[in-house]
Short mmCIF file of C-alpha atoms and ligand atoms in Angstrom, two decimals:
data_model
loop_
_atom_site.label_atom_id
_atom_site.label_comp_id
_atom_site.label_asym_id
_atom_site.label_seq_id
_atom_site.Cartn_x
_atom_site.Cartn_y
_atom_site.Cartn_z
CA MET A 1 23.39 -13.94 6.11
CA ILE A 2 19.66 -14.61 6.11
CA PRO A 3 18.36 -11.52 4.28
CA VAL A 4 15.31 -9.70 5.56
CA ALA A 5 13.71 -9.85 2.10
CA LYS A 6 14.39 -11.98 -0.96
CA PRO A 7 12.43 -11.98 -4.24
CA LEU A 8 11.58 -15.47 -5.51
CA VAL A 9 12.51 -15.64 -9.18
CA GLY A 10 12.72 -18.87 -11.13
CA LYS A 11 12.99 -20.22 -14.65
CA GLU A 12 9.30 -19.45 -15.21
CA GLU A 13 9.73 -15.68 -14.76
CA ILE A 14 12.84 -15.66 -16.97
CA GLU A 15 11.04 -17.62 -19.71
CA ALA A 16 7.98 -15.33 -19.49
CA VAL A 17 10.14 -12.20 -19.86
CA ARG A 18 12.03 -13.78 -22.76
CA LYS A 19 8.75 -14.43 -24.58
CA VAL A 20 7.67 -10.81 -24.22
CA LEU A 21 11.08 -9.57 -25.37
CA GLU A 22 10.81 -11.77 -28.45
CA SER A 23 7.24 -10.68 -29.15
CA GLY A 24 8.40 -7.14 -29.91
CA MET A 25 5.57 -5.68 -27.74
CA LEU A 26 7.27 -4.53 -24.56
CA ALA A 27 4.98 -1.74 -23.34
CA GLU A 28 1.42 -2.20 -22.05
CA GLY A 29 -0.63 -4.66 -24.07
CA THR A 30 -2.25 -8.08 -23.84
CA VAL A 31 -0.01 -9.44 -21.06
CA ALA A 32 -0.83 -6.54 -18.71
CA HIS A 33 -4.52 -7.06 -19.51
CA GLU A 34 -4.21 -10.76 -18.75
CA LEU A 35 -2.65 -9.90 -15.37
CA GLU A 36 -5.53 -7.50 -14.67
CA HIS A 37 -8.02 -10.26 -15.43
CA GLU A 38 -6.22 -12.93 -13.39
CA PHE A 39 -5.63 -10.65 -10.40
CA ALA A 40 -9.26 -9.43 -10.36
CA THR A 41 -10.35 -13.08 -10.35
CA TYR A 42 -7.94 -13.86 -7.51
CA ILE A 43 -8.98 -10.89 -5.33
CA GLY A 44 -12.66 -11.14 -6.23
CA THR A 45 -13.42 -7.77 -7.83
CA LYS A 46 -15.07 -6.98 -11.14
CA PHE A 47 -12.23 -4.79 -12.39
CA ALA A 48 -8.47 -4.40 -12.02
CA ILE A 49 -6.30 -1.66 -13.51
CA ALA A 50 -2.56 -2.32 -13.90
CA THR A 51 -0.26 0.60 -13.08
CA SER A 52 3.44 1.40 -13.04
CA ASN A 53 3.75 1.00 -9.24
CA GLY A 54 1.78 1.02 -6.00
CA THR A 55 2.09 4.77 -5.59
CA THR A 56 0.48 5.45 -8.97
CA ALA A 57 -2.17 2.82 -8.14
CA LEU A 58 -3.08 4.76 -4.98
CA SER A 59 -2.97 8.23 -6.55
CA THR A 60 -4.88 7.13 -9.68
CA ALA A 61 -7.54 5.46 -7.52
CA LEU A 62 -7.93 8.56 -5.31
CA ASP A 63 -8.15 10.74 -8.42
CA ALA A 64 -10.70 8.41 -10.04
CA MET A 65 -12.76 8.61 -6.82
CA ASN A 66 -12.77 12.37 -7.33
CA ILE A 67 -10.73 13.30 -4.25
CA GLN A 68 -10.25 17.07 -4.55
CA PRO A 69 -7.92 19.71 -3.07
CA GLY A 70 -8.98 20.44 0.52
CA ASP A 71 -10.75 17.10 1.00
CA GLU A 72 -9.74 15.22 4.12
CA VAL A 73 -8.72 11.58 3.91
CA ILE A 74 -8.36 9.65 7.16
CA THR A 75 -5.41 7.26 7.39
CA THR A 76 -2.67 6.14 9.79
CA PRO A 77 0.88 7.39 10.18
CA PHE A 78 2.40 3.94 10.84
CA THR A 79 2.85 3.18 7.14
CA PHE A 80 5.12 3.73 4.18
CA ILE A 81 4.97 7.42 3.39
CA ALA A 82 3.39 6.78 -0.03
CA SER A 83 0.01 6.22 1.69
CA ALA A 84 -0.05 9.80 2.97
CA ASN A 85 1.84 11.33 0.05
CA THR A 86 -0.66 10.14 -2.54
CA ILE A 87 -3.37 12.00 -0.61
CA ALA A 88 -1.22 15.14 -0.34
CA MET A 89 -0.19 15.00 -4.00
CA LEU A 90 -3.78 15.69 -5.02
CA GLY A 91 -4.00 18.66 -2.64
CA ALA A 92 -6.11 16.61 -0.23
CA ILE A 93 -5.28 16.50 3.48
CA PRO A 94 -4.00 13.37 5.20
CA VAL A 95 -5.69 13.16 8.60
CA PHE A 96 -3.69 10.78 10.76
CA VAL A 97 -5.46 8.74 13.40
CA ASP A 98 -3.72 6.33 15.70
CA VAL A 99 -3.27 2.60 15.21
CA GLN A 100 -4.25 -0.15 17.61
CA ARG A 101 -1.34 -1.18 19.78
CA ASP A 102 -1.82 -4.90 19.05
CA THR A 103 -2.69 -5.00 15.31
CA TYR A 104 -0.61 -1.92 14.27
CA ASN A 105 -3.62 -1.02 12.06
CA ILE A 106 -6.05 1.91 12.09
CA ASP A 107 -8.21 1.97 15.23
CA PRO A 108 -11.79 2.05 13.89
CA ASP A 109 -13.02 3.57 17.16
CA LEU A 110 -10.91 6.67 16.47
CA ILE A 111 -12.13 7.15 12.90
CA GLU A 112 -15.51 8.56 13.82
CA LYS A 113 -13.93 11.22 16.08
CA ALA A 114 -11.76 12.39 13.17
CA ILE A 115 -14.65 12.85 10.72
CA THR A 116 -15.43 16.48 9.80
CA LYS A 117 -17.52 18.15 7.09
CA LYS A 118 -14.45 18.00 4.85
CA THR A 119 -13.87 14.26 5.23
CA LYS A 120 -14.27 12.49 1.92
CA ALA A 121 -12.58 9.12 2.34
CA ILE A 122 -10.83 6.63 4.61
CA MET A 123 -7.60 4.91 3.61
CA PRO A 124 -7.03 1.89 5.85
CA VAL A 125 -3.54 0.44 5.39
CA HIS A 126 -3.19 -3.32 5.90
CA ILE A 127 0.20 -2.90 7.43
CA PHE A 128 2.74 -5.72 7.06
CA GLY A 129 -0.08 -7.65 5.34
CA MET A 130 -2.36 -7.71 8.42
CA PRO A 131 -6.01 -7.01 7.52
CA CYS A 132 -7.64 -3.93 9.02
CA ASP A 133 -11.09 -4.41 10.52
CA MET A 134 -12.88 -3.87 7.20
CA LYS A 135 -16.34 -4.75 8.50
CA GLN A 136 -16.29 -1.97 11.08
CA ILE A 137 -14.56 0.47 8.71
CA MET A 138 -17.15 -0.08 5.96
CA GLU A 139 -19.97 0.37 8.47
CA ILE A 140 -18.52 3.72 9.57
CA ALA A 141 -17.92 4.76 5.95
CA ASN A 142 -21.44 3.86 4.90
CA ALA A 143 -22.97 5.64 7.90
CA HIS A 144 -21.09 8.86 6.99
CA ASN A 145 -21.24 8.51 3.22
CA LEU A 146 -17.46 8.23 2.89
CA LEU A 147 -15.41 6.44 0.26
CA VAL A 148 -12.90 3.77 1.25
CA ILE A 149 -9.63 3.11 -0.53
CA GLU A 150 -7.72 0.14 0.87
CA ASP A 151 -3.95 0.50 0.82
CA ALA A 152 -3.33 -3.18 0.18
CA ALA A 153 0.24 -2.60 -1.05
CA GLN A 154 1.54 -5.21 1.40
CA ALA A 155 -1.46 -7.51 1.60
CA HIS A 156 -1.60 -9.83 -1.45
CA GLY A 157 -3.63 -12.84 -0.35
CA ALA A 158 -4.55 -11.53 3.11
CA ALA A 159 -8.17 -12.28 3.97
CA ILE A 160 -10.96 -11.89 6.52
CA ASP A 161 -13.13 -14.99 6.92
CA GLY A 162 -11.93 -16.12 3.51
CA ARG A 163 -12.73 -12.87 1.70
CA LYS A 164 -9.65 -11.30 0.15
CA ILE A 165 -8.29 -7.94 1.21
CA GLY A 166 -8.67 -5.57 -1.74
CA SER A 167 -12.32 -6.53 -2.27
CA PHE A 168 -13.86 -4.61 0.65
CA GLY A 169 -13.35 -0.92 -0.20
CA HIS A 170 -14.71 1.14 -3.08
CA THR A 171 -11.19 0.83 -4.44
CA ALA A 172 -7.95 -0.80 -3.34
CA ALA A 173 -4.34 -0.48 -4.43
CA PHE A 174 -1.62 -3.14 -4.50
CA SER A 175 2.11 -2.74 -5.03
CA PHE A 176 4.25 -5.25 -6.91
CA TYR A 177 7.53 -3.71 -5.75
CA ALA A 178 10.49 -6.11 -5.90
CA THR A 179 10.26 -7.32 -2.30
CA LYS A 180 6.50 -7.74 -2.11
CA ASN A 181 4.86 -11.19 -1.68
CA MET A 182 4.02 -10.96 -5.36
CA MET A 183 6.26 -8.73 -7.45
CA THR A 184 7.02 -7.38 -10.90
CA GLY A 185 10.07 -5.28 -9.90
CA GLU A 186 7.95 -2.13 -10.02
CA GLY A 187 4.22 -2.40 -10.58
CA GLY A 188 0.80 -1.82 -9.09
CA MET A 189 -2.88 -2.68 -9.41
CA ILE A 190 -6.14 -0.90 -8.61
CA MET A 191 -9.20 -2.96 -7.70
CA THR A 192 -12.81 -1.83 -7.96
CA ASN A 193 -16.33 -3.06 -8.66
CA ASP A 194 -17.41 0.40 -9.85
CA GLU A 195 -17.43 0.74 -13.63
CA GLU A 196 -17.31 4.53 -13.52
CA VAL A 197 -14.21 4.49 -11.31
CA TYR A 198 -12.70 1.84 -13.59
CA ASP A 199 -13.26 3.94 -16.72
CA LYS A 200 -11.83 7.04 -15.05
CA ALA A 201 -8.78 5.22 -13.68
CA MET A 202 -8.08 3.72 -17.11
CA MET A 203 -8.08 7.23 -18.56
CA ILE A 204 -6.03 8.84 -15.77
CA LYS A 205 -3.25 6.29 -16.08
CA ASN A 206 -3.05 6.85 -19.82
CA HIS A 207 -3.12 10.61 -20.48
CA GLY A 208 -6.91 10.79 -20.51
CA ARG A 209 -7.22 8.54 -23.55
CA GLY A 210 -10.69 7.14 -24.11
CA LYS A 211 -11.60 3.55 -24.93
CA GLU A 212 -11.44 4.37 -28.63
CA GLY A 213 -7.63 4.70 -28.27
CA GLY A 214 -5.57 6.78 -30.65
CA TYR A 215 -4.79 10.41 -29.97
CA SER A 216 -8.06 11.77 -28.61
CA HIS A 217 -7.87 12.76 -24.95
CA HIS A 218 -10.70 13.56 -22.55
CA ARG A 219 -9.09 14.69 -19.31
CA ILE A 220 -5.72 15.38 -17.68
CA GLY A 221 -3.89 12.17 -17.02
CA TYR A 222 -0.44 10.71 -16.60
CA ASN A 223 1.56 7.84 -17.95
CA SER A 224 1.19 5.28 -15.16
CA ARG A 225 0.92 2.21 -17.37
CA MET A 226 2.45 -1.19 -16.63
CA MET A 227 4.81 -2.73 -19.17
CA ASP A 228 3.97 -6.18 -20.58
CA LEU A 229 7.60 -6.96 -19.85
CA VAL A 230 6.95 -6.84 -16.10
CA ALA A 231 3.32 -8.01 -16.24
CA ALA A 232 4.72 -11.32 -17.52
CA ILE A 233 6.65 -11.65 -14.24
CA GLY A 234 3.44 -10.85 -12.34
CA LEU A 235 1.51 -13.69 -14.00
CA GLU A 236 4.14 -16.19 -12.86
CA GLN A 237 4.30 -14.64 -9.40
CA LEU A 238 0.53 -14.93 -9.02
CA LYS A 239 0.86 -18.69 -9.58
CA ARG A 240 3.48 -18.80 -6.82
CA LEU A 241 1.45 -16.69 -4.38
CA PRO A 242 -0.49 -19.51 -2.60
CA GLY A 243 2.79 -21.34 -1.86
CA VAL A 244 4.44 -18.10 -0.76
CA LEU A 245 1.58 -17.42 1.66
CA THR A 246 1.72 -20.93 3.11
CA ALA A 247 5.46 -20.60 3.76
CA ARG A 248 5.15 -17.10 5.28
CA ARG A 249 2.27 -18.19 7.52
CA LYS A 250 4.19 -21.24 8.73
CA ASN A 251 7.20 -19.10 9.66
CA ALA A 252 4.99 -16.47 11.29
CA ALA A 253 3.11 -19.08 13.35
CA ALA A 254 6.40 -20.34 14.77
CA TYR A 255 7.56 -16.80 15.59
CA ASP A 256 4.19 -16.00 17.20
CA LYS A 257 4.56 -19.06 19.45
CA MET A 258 8.03 -17.89 20.45
CA CYS A 259 6.80 -14.35 21.22
CA PHE A 260 3.95 -15.64 23.38
CA GLU A 261 6.38 -17.83 25.34
CA LEU A 262 8.82 -15.01 26.06
CA LYS A 263 8.49 -11.88 28.17
CA GLY A 264 9.20 -8.42 26.76
CA ILE A 265 8.28 -9.22 23.15
CA ARG A 266 4.85 -9.14 21.54
CA PRO A 267 3.80 -9.97 17.98
CA GLN A 268 1.44 -8.08 15.66
CA VAL A 269 -1.87 -9.72 16.49
CA ALA A 270 -4.24 -11.33 13.96
CA LYS A 271 -7.84 -11.22 15.15
CA LYS A 272 -10.02 -14.32 14.83
CA GLY A 273 -10.76 -15.00 11.16
CA PHE A 274 -8.08 -12.52 10.00
CA GLU A 275 -5.34 -14.04 7.85
CA SER A 276 -2.26 -11.89 7.38
CA ALA A 277 -0.15 -12.12 4.25
CA TYR A 278 2.89 -11.65 6.55
CA HIS A 279 4.69 -9.42 4.11
CA VAL A 280 6.70 -8.31 7.15
CA TYR A 281 7.10 -10.01 10.52
CA ALA A 282 7.99 -7.37 13.09
CA PRO A 283 7.30 -7.91 16.80
CA CYS A 284 7.62 -5.15 19.39
CA LEU A 285 10.37 -5.37 21.97
CA ASN A 286 10.13 -3.81 25.41
CA SER A 287 12.52 -5.67 27.66
CA PRO A 288 15.05 -4.69 30.32
CA LYS A 289 17.31 -7.37 28.79
CA MET A 290 17.87 -5.67 25.46
CA ASN A 291 16.58 -2.64 23.62
CA ARG A 292 15.29 -2.70 20.07
CA ASP A 293 18.31 -1.14 18.35
CA LYS A 294 20.73 -3.46 20.15
CA MET A 295 18.56 -6.43 19.16
CA ILE A 296 18.87 -5.46 15.50
CA GLU A 297 22.64 -5.10 15.82
CA TYR A 298 22.92 -8.43 17.65
CA LEU A 299 20.90 -10.24 14.98
CA LYS A 300 22.96 -8.68 12.19
CA GLN A 301 26.21 -9.64 13.92
CA ASN A 302 24.86 -13.19 13.90
CA ASP A 303 24.09 -13.09 10.17
CA VAL A 304 20.36 -12.50 10.46
CA GLY A 305 18.89 -9.57 8.55
CA SER A 306 16.90 -7.25 10.83
CA ARG A 307 15.79 -3.63 10.67
CA THR A 308 13.12 -1.18 11.67
CA VAL A 309 10.53 -0.43 9.03
CA TYR A 310 8.65 2.72 10.09
CA ALA A 311 10.64 3.91 13.08
CA LEU A 312 9.46 7.42 12.17
CA PRO A 313 5.69 7.52 11.64
CA CYS A 314 4.53 9.89 8.87
CA HIS A 315 3.56 12.74 11.22
CA LYS A 316 7.17 12.79 12.50
CA GLN A 317 8.69 12.92 9.01
CA ASP A 318 10.10 16.21 7.67
CA THR A 319 7.62 15.94 4.78
CA TYR A 320 4.71 16.65 7.13
CA LEU A 321 6.59 18.78 9.64
CA ASN A 322 7.47 21.06 6.67
CA ILE A 323 4.14 20.78 4.88
CA ARG A 324 3.95 24.58 4.60
CA ASP A 325 6.56 24.25 1.83
CA TRP A 326 4.31 22.03 -0.27
CA ARG A 327 2.69 23.70 -3.28
CA TRP A 328 -0.85 23.06 -2.06
CA ALA A 329 -0.19 24.84 1.27
CA ARG A 330 -1.05 28.14 -0.48
CA PHE A 331 -4.59 26.90 -0.98
CA VAL A 332 -5.19 24.30 1.71
CA LYS A 333 -5.04 24.54 5.50
CA TYR A 334 -3.13 21.59 6.92
CA PRO A 335 -3.31 20.44 10.52
CA ASN A 336 -0.31 21.16 12.74
CA TYR A 337 1.28 17.75 12.28
CA ALA A 338 4.06 18.61 14.75
CA ALA A 339 1.49 18.86 17.53
CA LEU A 340 -0.03 15.44 16.86
CA LYS A 341 0.31 12.87 19.60
CA LEU A 342 -0.41 9.36 18.40
CA PRO A 343 0.98 7.20 21.20
CA ASN A 344 0.42 3.74 19.72
CA SER A 345 1.97 4.62 16.35
CA GLU A 346 4.91 6.15 18.17
CA GLU A 347 5.28 3.17 20.49
CA VAL A 348 5.14 0.59 17.71
CA GLY A 349 7.53 2.80 15.71
CA ALA A 350 10.00 2.80 18.62
CA GLN A 351 9.72 -0.89 19.50
CA HIS A 352 9.29 -2.99 16.36
CA PHE A 353 12.07 -4.90 14.59
CA GLU A 354 11.73 -6.96 11.44
CA ILE A 355 12.99 -10.53 11.13
CA PRO A 356 13.06 -12.66 7.96
CA VAL A 357 9.72 -14.43 7.28
CA HIS A 358 9.93 -14.96 3.50
CA PRO A 359 9.68 -18.38 1.81
CA SER A 360 13.46 -18.78 1.43
CA VAL A 361 13.75 -18.93 5.24
CA THR A 362 14.21 -22.66 5.89
CA ASP A 363 13.17 -24.49 9.06
CA GLN A 364 16.84 -24.44 10.13
CA ASP A 365 17.11 -20.70 9.46
CA ARG A 366 14.01 -20.06 11.51
CA THR A 367 15.24 -22.25 14.36
CA ARG A 368 18.50 -20.32 14.37
CA ILE A 369 16.67 -16.97 14.45
CA GLU A 370 14.44 -18.20 17.28
CA GLN A 371 17.45 -19.47 19.25
CA LEU A 372 19.12 -16.07 19.00
CA VAL A 373 16.01 -14.22 20.20
CA ARG A 374 15.32 -16.74 22.96
CA LYS A 375 18.91 -16.57 24.17
CA VAL A 376 18.68 -12.86 25.00
CA LEU A 377 15.11 -12.76 26.26
CA SER A 378 14.88 -16.00 28.28
C1 LIG B 1 1.80 0.57 2.57
C2 LIG B 1 2.35 0.97 1.24
N1 LIG B 1 1.67 1.85 0.49
C3 LIG B 1 2.11 2.22 -0.73
C4 LIG B 1 3.27 1.73 -1.26
C5 LIG B 1 3.75 2.23 -2.59
O1 LIG B 1 4.03 1.22 -3.50
P1 LIG B 1 5.23 1.37 -4.57
O2 LIG B 1 6.51 1.29 -3.82
O3 LIG B 1 5.01 0.20 -5.48
O4 LIG B 1 5.04 2.66 -5.26
C6 LIG B 1 4.00 0.79 -0.54
C7 LIG B 1 5.23 0.22 -1.11
O5 LIG B 1 6.20 -0.10 -0.57
C8 LIG B 1 3.55 0.40 0.75
O6 LIG B 1 4.23 -0.46 1.49
#
């Protein structure tokens, strides 16, 4: 079976974890700070804040940007539910706008129509590692005085004209979940150039502790720290990342070629100058020869991992259909999510299927996957 995802772990990660175990300092300390420094250098921001996972990175960043109950944050529904949930957790309102049919990412032309007096921020999600159009998004944000938080959970190493994703917004959040291009098992990172946001985020993730440390606390916060034990894995993974990206891009280029040669299948499109991190490769299938669910079954029967990722966009999930049950619904007026019609998100949700693109997919594996797809669609 060629699995759909496979973490790359070698002797280096094992040795790094062993060293931390032997050091006696397992919780957050110098190793997490080293990862913050190295990752900020890699992405190209002044500051990075290590967190316990991508969800806490997003929620801490939103909190540090002062997103308040009742504020509206514009995002897309074709994403992992954490994007929307981190907005809702703070009592803010996720405002879903549709994605572009070809890039699966937020349609910048629809953002402006969704802006109201309550809009405070935009959360573009670089879905599957594909960069959103950050130039246009930042122009809209600046024109309307809105903050931008990039959900870069899937986009380690993605870039636009050489500039790394995670360096465009006022803040950005990465996830180092076990299957990500760069992983620590569970882990996350906030990026920012804004010292005030940095100071606030550092406090929020650590029970409001100030720089002086000890047991004086200045605001409500949480424990969203990253352990040195896992940060050590992250440092090794960061060294692997360029090679991982090269391998993923090579596999994706071959799959793209296949999709363009066949009828009834279309890939997620990278615009000129946009480099995806290809965390996920998931083309859309719309063919009389085979439907999406049968394609997944057929691939699995032939020992190729395949699945849908976000078959149900966020606005179709019970979480948002039942939002009146959420604690903030007593204070905040939510849109009627059930009435939302977001045709591109729904179409991509209904048609995409993931195939293995990770670095452990060999040339032979990829040829076999291509042969299977070609056989049914030719
Ligand atoms: C788009 C997106 N946002 C947020 C998250 C949340 O990250 P984590 O799972 O590390 O909490 C993920 C993780 O899978 C994600 O894919």
